[in-house]
Every structure is written in C-alpha cells, then in structure tokens.
Coordinates of N, CA and C in Angstrom, one line a residue:
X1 N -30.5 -6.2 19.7 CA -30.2 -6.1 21.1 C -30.4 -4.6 21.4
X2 N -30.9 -4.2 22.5 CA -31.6 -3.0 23.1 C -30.1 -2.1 23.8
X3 N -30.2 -0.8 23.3 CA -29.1 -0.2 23.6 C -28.3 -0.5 25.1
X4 N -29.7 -0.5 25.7 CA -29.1 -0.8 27.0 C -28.1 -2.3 27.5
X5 N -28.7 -2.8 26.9 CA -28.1 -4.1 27.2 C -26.6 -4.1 27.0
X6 N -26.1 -3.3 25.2 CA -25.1 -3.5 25.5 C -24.4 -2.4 25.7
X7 N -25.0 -1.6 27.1 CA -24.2 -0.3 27.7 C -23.5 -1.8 28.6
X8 N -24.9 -2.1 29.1 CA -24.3 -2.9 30.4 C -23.1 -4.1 30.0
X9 N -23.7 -4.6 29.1 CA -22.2 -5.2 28.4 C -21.1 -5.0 28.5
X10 N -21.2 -3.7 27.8 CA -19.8 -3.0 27.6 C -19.0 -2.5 29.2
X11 N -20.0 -2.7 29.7 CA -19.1 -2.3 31.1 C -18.6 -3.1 31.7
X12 N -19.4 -4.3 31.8 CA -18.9 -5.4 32.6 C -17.6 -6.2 31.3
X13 N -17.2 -6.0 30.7 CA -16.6 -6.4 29.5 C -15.2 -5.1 30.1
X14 N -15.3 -3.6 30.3 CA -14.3 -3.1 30.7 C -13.5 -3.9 32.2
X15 N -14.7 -4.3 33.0 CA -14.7 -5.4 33.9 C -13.6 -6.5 33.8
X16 N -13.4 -7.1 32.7 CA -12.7 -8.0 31.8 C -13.5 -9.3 31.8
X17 N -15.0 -8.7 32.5 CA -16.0 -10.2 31.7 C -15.9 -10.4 30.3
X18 N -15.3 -11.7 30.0 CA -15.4 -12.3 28.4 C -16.6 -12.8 28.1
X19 N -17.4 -13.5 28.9 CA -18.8 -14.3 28.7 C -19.4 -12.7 28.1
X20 N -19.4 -11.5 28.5 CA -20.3 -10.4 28.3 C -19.5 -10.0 26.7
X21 N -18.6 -10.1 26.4 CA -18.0 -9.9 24.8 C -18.1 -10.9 23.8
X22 N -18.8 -12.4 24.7 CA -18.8 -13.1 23.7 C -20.1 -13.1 23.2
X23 N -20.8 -12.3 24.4 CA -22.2 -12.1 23.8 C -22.6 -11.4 22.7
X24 N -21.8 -9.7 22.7 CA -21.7 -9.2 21.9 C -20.8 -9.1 20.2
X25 N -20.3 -10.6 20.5 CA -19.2 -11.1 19.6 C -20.3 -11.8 18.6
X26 N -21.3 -12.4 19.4 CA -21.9 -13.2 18.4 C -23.3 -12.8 18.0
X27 N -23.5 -11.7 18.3 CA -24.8 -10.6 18.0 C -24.0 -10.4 16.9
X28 N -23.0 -9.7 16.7 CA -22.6 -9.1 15.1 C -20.9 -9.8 14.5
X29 N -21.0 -11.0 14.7 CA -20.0 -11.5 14.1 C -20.2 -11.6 12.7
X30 N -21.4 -12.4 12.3 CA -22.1 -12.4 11.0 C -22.1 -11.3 10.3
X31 N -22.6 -10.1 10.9 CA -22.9 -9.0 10.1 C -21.6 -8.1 9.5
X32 N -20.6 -8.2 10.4 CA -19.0 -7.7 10.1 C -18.9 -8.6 9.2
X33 N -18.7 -9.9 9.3 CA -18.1 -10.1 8.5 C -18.5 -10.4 6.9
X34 N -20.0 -9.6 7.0 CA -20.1 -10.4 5.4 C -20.3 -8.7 4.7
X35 N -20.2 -7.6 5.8 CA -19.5 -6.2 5.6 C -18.5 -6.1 4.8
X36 N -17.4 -7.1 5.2 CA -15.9 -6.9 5.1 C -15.7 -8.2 3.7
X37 N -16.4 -9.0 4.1 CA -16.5 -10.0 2.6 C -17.5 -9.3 1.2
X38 N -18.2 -8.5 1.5 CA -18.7 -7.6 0.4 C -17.4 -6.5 -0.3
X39 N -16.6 -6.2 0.8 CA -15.3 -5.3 0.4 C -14.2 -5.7 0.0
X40 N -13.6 -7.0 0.3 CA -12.7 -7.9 0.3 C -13.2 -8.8 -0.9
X41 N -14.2 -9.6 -1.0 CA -14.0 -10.7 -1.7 C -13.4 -12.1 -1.9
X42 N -12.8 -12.1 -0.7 CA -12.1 -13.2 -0.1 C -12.5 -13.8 1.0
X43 N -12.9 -15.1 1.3 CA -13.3 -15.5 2.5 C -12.0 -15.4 3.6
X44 N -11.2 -15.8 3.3 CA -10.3 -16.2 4.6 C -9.9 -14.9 4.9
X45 N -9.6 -14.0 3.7 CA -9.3 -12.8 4.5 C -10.3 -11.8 5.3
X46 N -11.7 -12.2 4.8 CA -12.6 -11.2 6.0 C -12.6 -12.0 7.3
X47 N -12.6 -13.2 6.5 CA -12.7 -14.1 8.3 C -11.3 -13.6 9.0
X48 N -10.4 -13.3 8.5 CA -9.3 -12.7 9.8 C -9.6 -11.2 10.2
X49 N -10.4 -10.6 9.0 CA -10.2 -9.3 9.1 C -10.9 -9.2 10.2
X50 N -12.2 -9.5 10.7 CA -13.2 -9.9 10.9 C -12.7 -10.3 12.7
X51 N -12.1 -10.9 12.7 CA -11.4 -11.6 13.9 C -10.1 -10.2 14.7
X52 N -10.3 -9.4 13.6 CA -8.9 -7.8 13.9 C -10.3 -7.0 14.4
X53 N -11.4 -7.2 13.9 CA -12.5 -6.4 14.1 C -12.3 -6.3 16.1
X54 N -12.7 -7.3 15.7 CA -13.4 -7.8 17.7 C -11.9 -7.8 18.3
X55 N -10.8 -8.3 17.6 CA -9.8 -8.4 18.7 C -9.5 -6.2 19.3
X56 N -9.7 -5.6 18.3 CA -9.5 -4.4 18.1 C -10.6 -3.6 19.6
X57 N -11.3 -4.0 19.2 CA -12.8 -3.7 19.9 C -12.2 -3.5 21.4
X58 N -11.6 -5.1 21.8 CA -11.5 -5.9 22.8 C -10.7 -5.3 23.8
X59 N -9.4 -4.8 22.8 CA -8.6 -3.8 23.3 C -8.4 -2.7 23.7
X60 N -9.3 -1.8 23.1 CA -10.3 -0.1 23.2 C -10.8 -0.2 24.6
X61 N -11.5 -1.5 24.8 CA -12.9 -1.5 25.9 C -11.7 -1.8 26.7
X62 N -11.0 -2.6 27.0 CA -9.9 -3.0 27.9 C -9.2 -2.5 28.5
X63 N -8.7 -1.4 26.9 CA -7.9 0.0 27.9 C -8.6 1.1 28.6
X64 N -9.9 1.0 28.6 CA -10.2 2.1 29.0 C -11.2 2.8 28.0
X65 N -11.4 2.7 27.3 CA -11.9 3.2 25.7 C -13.9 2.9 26.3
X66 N -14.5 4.3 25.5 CA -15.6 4.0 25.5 C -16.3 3.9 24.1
X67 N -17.2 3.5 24.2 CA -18.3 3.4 22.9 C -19.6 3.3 23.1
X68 N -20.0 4.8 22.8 CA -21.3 5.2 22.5 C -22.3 4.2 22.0
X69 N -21.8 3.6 21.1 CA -22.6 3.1 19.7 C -21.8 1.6 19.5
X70 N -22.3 1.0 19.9 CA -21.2 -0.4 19.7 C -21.4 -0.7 17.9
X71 N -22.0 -0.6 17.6 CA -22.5 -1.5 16.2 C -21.4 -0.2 15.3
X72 N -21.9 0.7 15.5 CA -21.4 2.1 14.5 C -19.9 2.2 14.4
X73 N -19.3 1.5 15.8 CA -18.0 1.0 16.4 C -17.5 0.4 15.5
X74 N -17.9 -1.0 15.8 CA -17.6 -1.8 15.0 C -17.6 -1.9 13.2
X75 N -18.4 -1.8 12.8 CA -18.5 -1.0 11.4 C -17.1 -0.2 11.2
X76 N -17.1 0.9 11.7 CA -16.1 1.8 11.2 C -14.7 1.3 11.8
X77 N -14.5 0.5 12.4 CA -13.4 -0.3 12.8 C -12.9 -1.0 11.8
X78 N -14.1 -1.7 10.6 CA -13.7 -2.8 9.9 C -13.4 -2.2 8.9
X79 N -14.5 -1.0 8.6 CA -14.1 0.4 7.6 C -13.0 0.6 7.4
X80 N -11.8 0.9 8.4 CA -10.7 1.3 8.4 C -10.1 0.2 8.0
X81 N -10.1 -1.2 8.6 CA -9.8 -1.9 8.2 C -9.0 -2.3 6.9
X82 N -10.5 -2.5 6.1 CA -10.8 -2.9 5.0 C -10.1 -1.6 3.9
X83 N -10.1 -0.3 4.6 CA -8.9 1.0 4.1 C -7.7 0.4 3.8
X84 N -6.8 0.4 4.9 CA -6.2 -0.1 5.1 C -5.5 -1.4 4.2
X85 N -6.1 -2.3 4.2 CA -6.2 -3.2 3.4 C -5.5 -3.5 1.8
X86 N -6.6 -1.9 1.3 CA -6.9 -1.3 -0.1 C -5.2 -0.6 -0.1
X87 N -5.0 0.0 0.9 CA -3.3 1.0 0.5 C -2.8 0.0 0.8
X88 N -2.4 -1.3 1.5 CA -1.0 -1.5 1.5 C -1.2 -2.4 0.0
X89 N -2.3 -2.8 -0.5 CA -2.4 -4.1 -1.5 C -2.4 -3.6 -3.0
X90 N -3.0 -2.1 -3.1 CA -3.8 -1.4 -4.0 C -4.0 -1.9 -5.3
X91 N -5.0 -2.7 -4.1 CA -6.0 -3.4 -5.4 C -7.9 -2.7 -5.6
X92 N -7.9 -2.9 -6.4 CA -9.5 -2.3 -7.0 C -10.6 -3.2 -5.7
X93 N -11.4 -2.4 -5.2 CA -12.6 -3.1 -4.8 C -13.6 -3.8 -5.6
X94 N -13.9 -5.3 -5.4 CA -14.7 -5.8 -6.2 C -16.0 -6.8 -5.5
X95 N -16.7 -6.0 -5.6 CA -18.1 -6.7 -4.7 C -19.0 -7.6 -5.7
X96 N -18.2 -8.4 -6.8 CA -18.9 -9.2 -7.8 C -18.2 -10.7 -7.0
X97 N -17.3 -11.0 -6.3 CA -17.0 -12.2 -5.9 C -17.4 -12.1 -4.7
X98 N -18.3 -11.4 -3.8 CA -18.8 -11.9 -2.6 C -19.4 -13.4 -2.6
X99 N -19.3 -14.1 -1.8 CA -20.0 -15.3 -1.6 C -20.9 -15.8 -0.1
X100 N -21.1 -17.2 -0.4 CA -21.5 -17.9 0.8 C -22.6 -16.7 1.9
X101 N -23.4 -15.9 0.9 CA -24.2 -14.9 1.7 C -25.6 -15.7 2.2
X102 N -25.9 -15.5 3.7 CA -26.9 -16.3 4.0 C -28.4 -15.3 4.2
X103 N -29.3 -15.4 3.7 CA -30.2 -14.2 3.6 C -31.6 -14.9 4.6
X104 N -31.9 -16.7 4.1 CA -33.4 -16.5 4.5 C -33.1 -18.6 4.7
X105 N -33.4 -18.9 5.8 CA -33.3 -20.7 5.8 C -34.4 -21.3 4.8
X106 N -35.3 -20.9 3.9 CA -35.9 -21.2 2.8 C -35.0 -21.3 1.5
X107 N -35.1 -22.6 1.0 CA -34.2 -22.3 0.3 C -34.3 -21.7 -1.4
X108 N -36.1 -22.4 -2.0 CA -35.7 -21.2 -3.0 C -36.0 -20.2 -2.6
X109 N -36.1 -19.2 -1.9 CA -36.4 -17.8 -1.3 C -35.1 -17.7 -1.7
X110 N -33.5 -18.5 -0.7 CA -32.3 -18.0 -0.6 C -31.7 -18.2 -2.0
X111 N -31.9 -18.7 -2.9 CA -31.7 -18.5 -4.3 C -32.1 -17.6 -4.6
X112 N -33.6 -17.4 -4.9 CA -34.2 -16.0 -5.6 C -33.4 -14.7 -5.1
X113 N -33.1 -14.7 -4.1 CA -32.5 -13.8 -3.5 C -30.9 -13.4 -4.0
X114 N -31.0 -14.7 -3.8 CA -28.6 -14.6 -4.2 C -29.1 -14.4 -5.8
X115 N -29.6 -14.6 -6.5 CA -29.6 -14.0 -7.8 C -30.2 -12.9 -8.0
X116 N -30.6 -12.4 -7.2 CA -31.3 -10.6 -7.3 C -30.2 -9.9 -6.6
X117 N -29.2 -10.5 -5.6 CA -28.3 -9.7 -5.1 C -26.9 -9.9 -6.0
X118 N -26.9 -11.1 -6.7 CA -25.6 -10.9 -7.5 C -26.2 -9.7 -9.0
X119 N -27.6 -9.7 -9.5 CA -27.5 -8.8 -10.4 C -27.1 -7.4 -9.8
X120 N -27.5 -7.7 -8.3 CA -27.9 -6.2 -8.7 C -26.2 -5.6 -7.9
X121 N -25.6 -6.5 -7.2 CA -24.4 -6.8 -7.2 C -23.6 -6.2 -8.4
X122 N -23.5 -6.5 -9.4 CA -23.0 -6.6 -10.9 C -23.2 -5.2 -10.9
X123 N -24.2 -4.7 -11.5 CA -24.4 -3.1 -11.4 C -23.8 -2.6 -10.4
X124 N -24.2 -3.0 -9.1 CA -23.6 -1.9 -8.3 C -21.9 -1.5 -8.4
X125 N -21.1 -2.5 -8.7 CA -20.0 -2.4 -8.9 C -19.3 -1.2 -10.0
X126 N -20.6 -0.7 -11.1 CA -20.3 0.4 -11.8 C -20.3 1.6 -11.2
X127 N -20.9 1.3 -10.0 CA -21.5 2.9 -9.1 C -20.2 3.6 -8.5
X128 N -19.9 5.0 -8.6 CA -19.0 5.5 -7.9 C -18.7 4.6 -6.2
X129 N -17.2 4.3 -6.1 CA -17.4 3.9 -4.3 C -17.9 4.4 -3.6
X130 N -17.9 5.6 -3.4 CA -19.3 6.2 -2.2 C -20.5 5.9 -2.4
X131 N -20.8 6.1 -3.8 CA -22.2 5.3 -3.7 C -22.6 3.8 -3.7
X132 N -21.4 3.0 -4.0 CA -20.9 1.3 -3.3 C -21.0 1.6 -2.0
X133 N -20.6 2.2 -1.1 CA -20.7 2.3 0.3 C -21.8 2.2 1.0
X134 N -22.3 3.4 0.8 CA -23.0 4.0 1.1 C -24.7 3.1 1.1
X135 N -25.0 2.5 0.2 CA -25.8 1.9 -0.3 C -25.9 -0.1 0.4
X136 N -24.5 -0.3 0.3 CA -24.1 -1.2 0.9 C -24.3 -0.9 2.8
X137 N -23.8 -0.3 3.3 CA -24.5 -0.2 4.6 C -26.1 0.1 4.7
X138 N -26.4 1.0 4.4 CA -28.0 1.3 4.4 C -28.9 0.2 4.1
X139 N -28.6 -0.3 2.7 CA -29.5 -1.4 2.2 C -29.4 -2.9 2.2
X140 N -28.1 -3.2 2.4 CA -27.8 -4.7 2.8 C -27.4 -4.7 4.0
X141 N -26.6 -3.8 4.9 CA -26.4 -4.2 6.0 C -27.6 -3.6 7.1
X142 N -28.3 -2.6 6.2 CA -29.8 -2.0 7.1 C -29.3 -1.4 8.4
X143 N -28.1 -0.3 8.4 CA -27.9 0.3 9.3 C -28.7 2.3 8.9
X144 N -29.3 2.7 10.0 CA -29.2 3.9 10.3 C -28.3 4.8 9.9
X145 N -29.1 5.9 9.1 CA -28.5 7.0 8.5 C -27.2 7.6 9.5
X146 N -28.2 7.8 11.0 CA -26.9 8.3 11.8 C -26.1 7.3 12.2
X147 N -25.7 6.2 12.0 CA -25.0 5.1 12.3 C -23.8 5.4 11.2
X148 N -24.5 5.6 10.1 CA -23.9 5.3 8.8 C -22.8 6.4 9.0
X149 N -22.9 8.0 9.4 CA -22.8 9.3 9.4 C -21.6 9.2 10.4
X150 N -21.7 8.4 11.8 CA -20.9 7.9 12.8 C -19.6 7.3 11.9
X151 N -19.8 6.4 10.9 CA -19.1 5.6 10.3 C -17.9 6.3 9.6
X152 N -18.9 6.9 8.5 CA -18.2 7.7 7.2 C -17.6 9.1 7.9
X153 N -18.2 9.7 8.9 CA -17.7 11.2 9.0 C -18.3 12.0 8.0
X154 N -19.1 12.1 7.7 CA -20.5 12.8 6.9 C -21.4 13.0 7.6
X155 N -22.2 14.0 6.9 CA -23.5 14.4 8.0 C -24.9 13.6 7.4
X156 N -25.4 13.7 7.7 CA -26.7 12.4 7.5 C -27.7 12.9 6.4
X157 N -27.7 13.9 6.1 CA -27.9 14.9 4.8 C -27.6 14.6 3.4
X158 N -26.0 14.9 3.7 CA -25.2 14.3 3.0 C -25.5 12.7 2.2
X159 N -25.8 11.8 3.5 CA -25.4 10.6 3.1 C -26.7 10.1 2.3
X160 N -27.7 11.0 2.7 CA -29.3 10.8 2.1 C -28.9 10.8 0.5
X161 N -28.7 12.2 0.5 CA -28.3 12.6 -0.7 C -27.3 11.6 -1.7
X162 N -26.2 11.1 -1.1 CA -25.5 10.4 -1.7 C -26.7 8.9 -2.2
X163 N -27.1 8.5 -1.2 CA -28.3 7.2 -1.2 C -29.0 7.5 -2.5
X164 N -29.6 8.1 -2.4 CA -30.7 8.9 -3.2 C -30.1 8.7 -4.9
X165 N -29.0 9.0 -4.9 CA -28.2 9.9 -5.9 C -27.7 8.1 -6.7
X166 N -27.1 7.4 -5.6 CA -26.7 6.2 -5.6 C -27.6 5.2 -6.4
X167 N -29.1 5.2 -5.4 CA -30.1 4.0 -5.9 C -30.6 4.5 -7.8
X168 N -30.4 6.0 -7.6 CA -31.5 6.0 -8.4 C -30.1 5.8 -10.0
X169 N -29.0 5.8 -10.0 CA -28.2 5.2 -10.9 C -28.3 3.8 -11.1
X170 N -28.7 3.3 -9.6 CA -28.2 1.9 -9.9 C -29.9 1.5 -10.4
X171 N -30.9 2.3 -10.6 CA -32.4 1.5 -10.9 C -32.2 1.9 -12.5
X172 N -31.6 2.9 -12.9 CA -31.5 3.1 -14.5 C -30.5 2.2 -15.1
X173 N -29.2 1.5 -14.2 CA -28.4 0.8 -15.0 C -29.3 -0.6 -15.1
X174 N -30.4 -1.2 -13.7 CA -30.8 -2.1 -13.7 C -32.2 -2.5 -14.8
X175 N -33.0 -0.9 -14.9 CA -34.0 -1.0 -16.3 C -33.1 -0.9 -17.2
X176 N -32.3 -0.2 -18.2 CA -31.2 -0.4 -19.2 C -30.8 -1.8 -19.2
X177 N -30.9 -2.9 -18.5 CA -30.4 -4.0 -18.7 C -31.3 -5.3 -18.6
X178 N -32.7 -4.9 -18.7 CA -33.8 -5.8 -18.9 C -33.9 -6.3 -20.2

C-alpha cells in the first residue's frame, strides 16, 4: 500500500471511518501477527495480542494521535507488546514453536520453505536476542532498516551492523551443522 493512501486512511479513520481501518486492518493483520507468533509461540495468544495491536492503534488515531509511519507503528506497538508480555510472565523467548507460517500457495515450495525456516529457525534461537530481532524483522518480516530504527530506537547504522554481525553467526552455526 502506497504511503499515501494510508495518510488518507488514517485521516478519514481519525474521522471515525471504520470501513477505512478495516482496510488497513487487513493489509497487515497477517504480518503482526505472525511477528508476534514468532515471539510468543503460542497461537491464541498472538491472535489476542495481535487483536491489542489494532485495538491500541484504533485508540491513538481516535484520540487524536498521529502516525507518520503506520507499519513502523504498528510493529513497535506489538514490540512493546510482546515486552510486556516477557516481564509480567518471565519466560525465555522461543522462536522454535512458531507455527501454521504461510509463505507461498504451492505447496511443495511451502514445505521446502517451512523446513529451511524451521532449520534455520533452530539456529537462530542460539543468536543473542538483538540479533533474533533484528534479523527477524529485516529478513522474514522484510521491513526497512529505517522502519526497523523507528521500531527499536537505534540508529540505522547500528542496526546494519547488528544484521551483519547477526547473519554472519547464524551462516557459521548453519555450515558447522551440515
């Protein structure tokens, strides 16, 4: 969706058009929530978290609240979230029980795939969390460095560097294990 569109969105949505939030409800409903199910591990609980995402959003734009960056928004909404989550429960993050991930409507493609992302899944889970982060938005969720930078509160430098620093542990744990 073209920045513009959802400026215009978003306004007619401060408006209290819901047809215009349900638009952008279902542009990135999928994408939050399988964010928040890569962090969680639990379906039912991203699917609510996921549902705190948009209801959260809903209320920002409602009161009055602006957003630059809807997607970068959203993200770091479920970021917190999913923080959140981690202190009141404190439990370990585990990105080896993600599931039900939908990548490609072919279906051995969508196998070959869920088995290259559970290995490489498996390893990533040894990677320091920032570089689980970090690597997880950029490469599976395919957001923009300054998106990402929006998100974390890091400078885009930084997060290169973190990436960089990230892949290239997780390609020696992945040759070590051929």
């Amino acid at each position: 969706m073209l920045r513009i569109q959802e400026k215009i969105l978003l306004h007619q949505i401060r408006r209290g058009n819901q047809t215009a939030f349900a638009k952008l409800y279902n542009e990135y409903v999928d994408k939050i929530q399988r964010f928040i199910l890569f962090k969680i591990s639990k379906k039912e609980i991203a699917e609510e978290m996921t549902q705190n995402v948009f209801a959260k959003t809903l209320n920002y734009l409602l009161g009055g609240g602006e957003i630059k960056n809807f997607r970068a928004f959203l993200y770091q909404t479920a970021r917190h979230l999913v923080i959140d989550f981690y202190r009141k429960r404190h439990l370990e993050i585990s990105l080896e029980e993600a599931q039900e991930i939908s990548f490609s409507p072919d279906y051995h493609q969508k196998i070959d795939q869920k088995m290259e992302i559970e290995e490489i899944k498996k390893h990533l889970s040894f990677l320091k969390p920032e570089h689980q982060e970090i690597i997880l938005l950029r490469f599976f969720e395919e957001l923009p460095f300054r998106d990402i930078a929006k998100i974390t509160g890091q400078k885009e430098a930084t997060l290169r560097m973190i990436a960089h620093r990230g892949i290239k542990e997780l390609k020696e744990k992945l040759t070590t294990n051929d």
